[in-house]
Tab-separated table of N, CA, C and O in Angstrom:
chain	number	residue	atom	x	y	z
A	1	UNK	N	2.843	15.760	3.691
A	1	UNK	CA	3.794	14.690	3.480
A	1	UNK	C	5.229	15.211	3.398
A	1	UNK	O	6.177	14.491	3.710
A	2	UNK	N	5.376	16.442	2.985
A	2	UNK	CA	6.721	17.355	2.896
A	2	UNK	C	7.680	17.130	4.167
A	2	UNK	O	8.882	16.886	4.275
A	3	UNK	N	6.704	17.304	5.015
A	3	UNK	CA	7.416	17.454	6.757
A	3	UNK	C	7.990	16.190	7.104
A	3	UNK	O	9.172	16.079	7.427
A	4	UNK	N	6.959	14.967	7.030
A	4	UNK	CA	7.210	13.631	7.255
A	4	UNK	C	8.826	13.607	6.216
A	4	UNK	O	9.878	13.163	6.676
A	5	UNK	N	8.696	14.149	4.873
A	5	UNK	CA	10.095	13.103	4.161
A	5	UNK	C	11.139	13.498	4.763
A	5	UNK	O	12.120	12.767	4.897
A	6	UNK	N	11.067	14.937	5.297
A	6	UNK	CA	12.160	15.365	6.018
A	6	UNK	C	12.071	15.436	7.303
A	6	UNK	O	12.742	16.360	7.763
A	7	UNK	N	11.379	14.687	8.233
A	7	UNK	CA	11.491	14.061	9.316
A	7	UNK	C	12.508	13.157	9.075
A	7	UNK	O	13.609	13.424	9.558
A	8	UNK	N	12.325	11.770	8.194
A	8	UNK	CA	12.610	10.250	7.888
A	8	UNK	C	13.635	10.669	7.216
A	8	UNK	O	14.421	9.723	7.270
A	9	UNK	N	14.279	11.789	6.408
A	9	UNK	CA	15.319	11.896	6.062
A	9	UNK	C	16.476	11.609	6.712
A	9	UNK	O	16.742	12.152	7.784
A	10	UNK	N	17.343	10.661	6.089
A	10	UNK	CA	18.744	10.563	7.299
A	10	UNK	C	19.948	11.999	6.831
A	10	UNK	O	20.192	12.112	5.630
A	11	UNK	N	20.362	12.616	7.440
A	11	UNK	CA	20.858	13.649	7.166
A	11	UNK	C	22.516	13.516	7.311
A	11	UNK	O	23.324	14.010	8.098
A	12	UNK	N	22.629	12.628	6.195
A	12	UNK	CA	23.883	12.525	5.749
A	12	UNK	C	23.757	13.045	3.947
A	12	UNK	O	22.750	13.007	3.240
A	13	UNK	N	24.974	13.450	3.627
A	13	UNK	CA	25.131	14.162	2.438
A	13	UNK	C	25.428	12.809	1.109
A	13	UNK	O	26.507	12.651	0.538
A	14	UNK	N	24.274	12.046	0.886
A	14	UNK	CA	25.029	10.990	-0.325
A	14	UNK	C	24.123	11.323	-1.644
A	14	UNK	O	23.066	11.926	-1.831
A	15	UNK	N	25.020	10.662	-2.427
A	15	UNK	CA	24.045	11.670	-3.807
A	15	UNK	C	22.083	10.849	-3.399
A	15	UNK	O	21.012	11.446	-3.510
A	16	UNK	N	22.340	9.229	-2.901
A	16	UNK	CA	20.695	9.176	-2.874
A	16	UNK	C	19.988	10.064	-2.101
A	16	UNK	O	18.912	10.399	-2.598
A	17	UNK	N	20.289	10.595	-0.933
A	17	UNK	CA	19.870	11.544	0.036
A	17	UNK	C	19.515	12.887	-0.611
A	17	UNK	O	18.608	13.687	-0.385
A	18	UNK	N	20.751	12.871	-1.684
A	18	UNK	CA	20.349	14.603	-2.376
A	18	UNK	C	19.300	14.717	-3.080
A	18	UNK	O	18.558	15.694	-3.181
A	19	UNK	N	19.204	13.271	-3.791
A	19	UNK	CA	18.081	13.149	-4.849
A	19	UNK	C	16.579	12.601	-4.136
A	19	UNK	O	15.655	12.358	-4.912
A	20	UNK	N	16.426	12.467	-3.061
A	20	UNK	CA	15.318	11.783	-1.880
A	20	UNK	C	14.860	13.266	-1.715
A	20	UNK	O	13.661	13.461	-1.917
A	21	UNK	N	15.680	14.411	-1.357
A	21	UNK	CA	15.634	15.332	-0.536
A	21	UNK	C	14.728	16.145	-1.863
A	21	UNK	O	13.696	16.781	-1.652
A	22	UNK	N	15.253	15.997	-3.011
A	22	UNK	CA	15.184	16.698	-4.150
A	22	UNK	C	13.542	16.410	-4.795
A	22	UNK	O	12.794	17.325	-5.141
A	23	UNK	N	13.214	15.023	-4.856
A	23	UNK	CA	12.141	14.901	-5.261
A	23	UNK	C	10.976	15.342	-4.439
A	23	UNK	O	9.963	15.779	-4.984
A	24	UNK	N	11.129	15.204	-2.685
A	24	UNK	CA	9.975	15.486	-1.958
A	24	UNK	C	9.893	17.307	-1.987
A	24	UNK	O	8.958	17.902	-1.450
A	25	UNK	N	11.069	18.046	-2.725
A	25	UNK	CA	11.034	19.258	-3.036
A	25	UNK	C	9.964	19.854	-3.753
A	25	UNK	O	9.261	20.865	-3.723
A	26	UNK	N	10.179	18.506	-4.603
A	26	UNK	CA	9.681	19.252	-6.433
A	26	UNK	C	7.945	18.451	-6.383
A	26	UNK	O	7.074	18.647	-7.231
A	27	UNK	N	7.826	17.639	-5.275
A	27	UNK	CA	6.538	16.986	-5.349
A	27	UNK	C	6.040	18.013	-4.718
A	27	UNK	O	4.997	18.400	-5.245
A	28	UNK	N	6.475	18.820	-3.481
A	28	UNK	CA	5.978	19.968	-2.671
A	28	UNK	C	5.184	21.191	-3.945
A	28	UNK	O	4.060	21.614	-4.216
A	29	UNK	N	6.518	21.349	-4.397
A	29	UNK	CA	6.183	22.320	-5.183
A	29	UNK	C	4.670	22.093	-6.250
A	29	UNK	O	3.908	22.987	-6.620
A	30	UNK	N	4.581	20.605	-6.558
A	30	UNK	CA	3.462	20.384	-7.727
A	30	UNK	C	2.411	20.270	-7.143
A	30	UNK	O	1.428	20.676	-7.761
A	31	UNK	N	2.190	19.698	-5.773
A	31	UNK	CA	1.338	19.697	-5.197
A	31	UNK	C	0.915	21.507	-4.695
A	31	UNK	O	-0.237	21.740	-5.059
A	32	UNK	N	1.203	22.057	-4.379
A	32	UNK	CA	1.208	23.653	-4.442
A	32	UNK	C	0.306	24.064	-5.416
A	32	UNK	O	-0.900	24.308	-5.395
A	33	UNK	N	1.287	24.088	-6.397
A	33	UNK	CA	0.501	23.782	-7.949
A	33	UNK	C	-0.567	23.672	-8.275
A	33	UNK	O	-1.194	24.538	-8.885
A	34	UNK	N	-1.084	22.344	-7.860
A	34	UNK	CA	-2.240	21.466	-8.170
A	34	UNK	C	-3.502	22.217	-7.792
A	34	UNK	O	-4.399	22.577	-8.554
A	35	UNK	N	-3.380	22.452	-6.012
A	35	UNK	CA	-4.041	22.928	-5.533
A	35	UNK	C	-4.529	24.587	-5.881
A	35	UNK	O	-5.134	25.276	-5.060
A	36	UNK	N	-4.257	24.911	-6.834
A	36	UNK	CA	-4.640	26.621	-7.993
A	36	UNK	C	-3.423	27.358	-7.302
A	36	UNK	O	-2.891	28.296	-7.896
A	37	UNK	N	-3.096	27.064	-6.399
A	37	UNK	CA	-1.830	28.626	-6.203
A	37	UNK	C	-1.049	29.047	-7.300
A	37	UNK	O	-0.489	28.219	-8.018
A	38	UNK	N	-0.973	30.127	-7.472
A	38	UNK	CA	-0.222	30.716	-8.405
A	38	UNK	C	1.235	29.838	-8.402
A	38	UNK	O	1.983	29.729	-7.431
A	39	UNK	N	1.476	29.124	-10.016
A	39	UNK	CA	2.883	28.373	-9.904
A	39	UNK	C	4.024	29.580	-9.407
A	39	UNK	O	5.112	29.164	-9.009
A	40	UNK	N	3.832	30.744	-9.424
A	40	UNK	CA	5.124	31.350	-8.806
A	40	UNK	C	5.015	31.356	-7.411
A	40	UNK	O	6.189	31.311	-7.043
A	41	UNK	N	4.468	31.378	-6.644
A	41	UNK	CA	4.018	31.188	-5.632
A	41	UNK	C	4.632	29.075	-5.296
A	41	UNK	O	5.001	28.532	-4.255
A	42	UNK	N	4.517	28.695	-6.252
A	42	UNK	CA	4.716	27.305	-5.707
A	42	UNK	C	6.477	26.800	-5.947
A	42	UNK	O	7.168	25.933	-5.412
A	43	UNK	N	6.737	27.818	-7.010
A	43	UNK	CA	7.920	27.962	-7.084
A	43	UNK	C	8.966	28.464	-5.856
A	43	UNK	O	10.049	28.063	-5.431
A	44	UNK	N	8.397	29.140	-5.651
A	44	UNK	CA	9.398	30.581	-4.798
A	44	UNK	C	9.013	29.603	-3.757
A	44	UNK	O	9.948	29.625	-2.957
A	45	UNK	N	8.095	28.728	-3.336
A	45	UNK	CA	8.226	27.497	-2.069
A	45	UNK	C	9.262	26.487	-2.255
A	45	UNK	O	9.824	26.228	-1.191
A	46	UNK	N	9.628	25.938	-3.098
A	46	UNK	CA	10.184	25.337	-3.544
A	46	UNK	C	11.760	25.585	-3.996
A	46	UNK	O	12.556	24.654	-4.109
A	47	UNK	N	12.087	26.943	-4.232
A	47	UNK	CA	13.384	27.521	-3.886
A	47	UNK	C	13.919	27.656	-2.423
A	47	UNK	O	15.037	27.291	-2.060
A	48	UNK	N	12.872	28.286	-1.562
A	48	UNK	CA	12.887	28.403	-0.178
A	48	UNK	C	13.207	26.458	0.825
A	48	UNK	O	13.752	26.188	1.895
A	49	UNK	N	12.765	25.881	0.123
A	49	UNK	CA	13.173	24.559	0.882
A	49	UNK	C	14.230	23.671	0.394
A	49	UNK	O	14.649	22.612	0.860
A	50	UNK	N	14.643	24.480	-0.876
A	50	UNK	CA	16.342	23.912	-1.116
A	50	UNK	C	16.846	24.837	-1.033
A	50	UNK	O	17.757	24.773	-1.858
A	51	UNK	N	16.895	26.074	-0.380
A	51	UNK	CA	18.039	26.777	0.155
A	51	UNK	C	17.971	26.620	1.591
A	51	UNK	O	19.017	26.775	2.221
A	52	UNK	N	16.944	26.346	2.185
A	52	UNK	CA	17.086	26.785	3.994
A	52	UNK	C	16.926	25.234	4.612
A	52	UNK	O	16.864	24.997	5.818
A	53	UNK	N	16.868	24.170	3.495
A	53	UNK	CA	16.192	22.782	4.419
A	53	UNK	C	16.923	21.897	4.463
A	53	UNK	O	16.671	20.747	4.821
A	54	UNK	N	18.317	22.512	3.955
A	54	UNK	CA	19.521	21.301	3.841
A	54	UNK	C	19.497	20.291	5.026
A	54	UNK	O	18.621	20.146	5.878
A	55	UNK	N	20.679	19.629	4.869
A	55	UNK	CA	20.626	18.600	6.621
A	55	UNK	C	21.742	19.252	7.189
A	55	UNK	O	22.826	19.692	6.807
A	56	UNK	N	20.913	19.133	8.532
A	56	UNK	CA	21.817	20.405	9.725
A	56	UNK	C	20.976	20.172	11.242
A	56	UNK	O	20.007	19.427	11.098
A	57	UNK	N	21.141	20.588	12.413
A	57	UNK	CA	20.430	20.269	13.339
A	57	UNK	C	19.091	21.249	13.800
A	57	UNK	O	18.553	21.340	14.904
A	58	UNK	N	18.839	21.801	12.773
A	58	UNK	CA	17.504	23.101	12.549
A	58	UNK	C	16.416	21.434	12.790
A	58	UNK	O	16.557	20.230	12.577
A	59	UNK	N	15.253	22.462	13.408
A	59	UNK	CA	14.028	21.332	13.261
A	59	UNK	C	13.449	21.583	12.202
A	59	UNK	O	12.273	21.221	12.263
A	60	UNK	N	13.833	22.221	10.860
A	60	UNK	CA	13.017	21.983	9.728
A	60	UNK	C	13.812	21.612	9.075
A	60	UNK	O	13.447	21.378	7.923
A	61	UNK	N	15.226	21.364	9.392
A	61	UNK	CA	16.141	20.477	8.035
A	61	UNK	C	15.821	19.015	7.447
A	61	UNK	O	15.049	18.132	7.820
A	62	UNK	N	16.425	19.082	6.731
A	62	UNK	CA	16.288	17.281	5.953
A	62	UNK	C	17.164	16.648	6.974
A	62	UNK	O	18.365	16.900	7.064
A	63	UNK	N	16.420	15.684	7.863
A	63	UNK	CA	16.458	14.496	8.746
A	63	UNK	C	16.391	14.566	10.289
A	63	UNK	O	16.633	13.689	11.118
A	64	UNK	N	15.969	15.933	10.458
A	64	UNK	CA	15.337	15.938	12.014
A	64	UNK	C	15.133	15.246	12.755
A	64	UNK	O	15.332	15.153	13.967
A	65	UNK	N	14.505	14.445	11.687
A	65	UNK	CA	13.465	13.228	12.855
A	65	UNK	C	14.977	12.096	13.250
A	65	UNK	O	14.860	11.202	14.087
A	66	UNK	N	15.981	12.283	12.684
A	66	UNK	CA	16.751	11.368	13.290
A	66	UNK	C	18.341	11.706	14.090
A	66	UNK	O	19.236	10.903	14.352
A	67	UNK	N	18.264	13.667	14.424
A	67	UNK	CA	19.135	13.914	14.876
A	67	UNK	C	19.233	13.665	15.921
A	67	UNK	O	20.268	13.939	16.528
């Protein structure tokens, strides 16, 4: 579901976008979690997709699906 929010993400910078972008982060991360991976392990995923997944024209940024 991670991929999809940041497909459907519109990749403009507004605080709802930051906080859209932010929760499908931290749901990534719990779901990680959930599934027994070591929480540092679900962490250090979850650092990695708010530093590299901003919105930008990368095919893994926040709003791809609508550049």
């Amino acid at each position: 579901f991670h991929d999809l929010k940041y497909w459907c993400g519109y990749p403009v910078s507004t605080p709802a976008e930051r906080l859209e972008r932010f929760i499908a982060d931290s749901e990534l991360m719990v779901d990680v979690a959930v599934l027994g991976v070591d929480f540092f392990i679900a962490e250090t995923m979850f650092r990695g997709v708010r530093s590299g997944g901003g919105p930008s024209a990368l095919p893994f940024a926040w709003g791809f699906g609508r550049m």
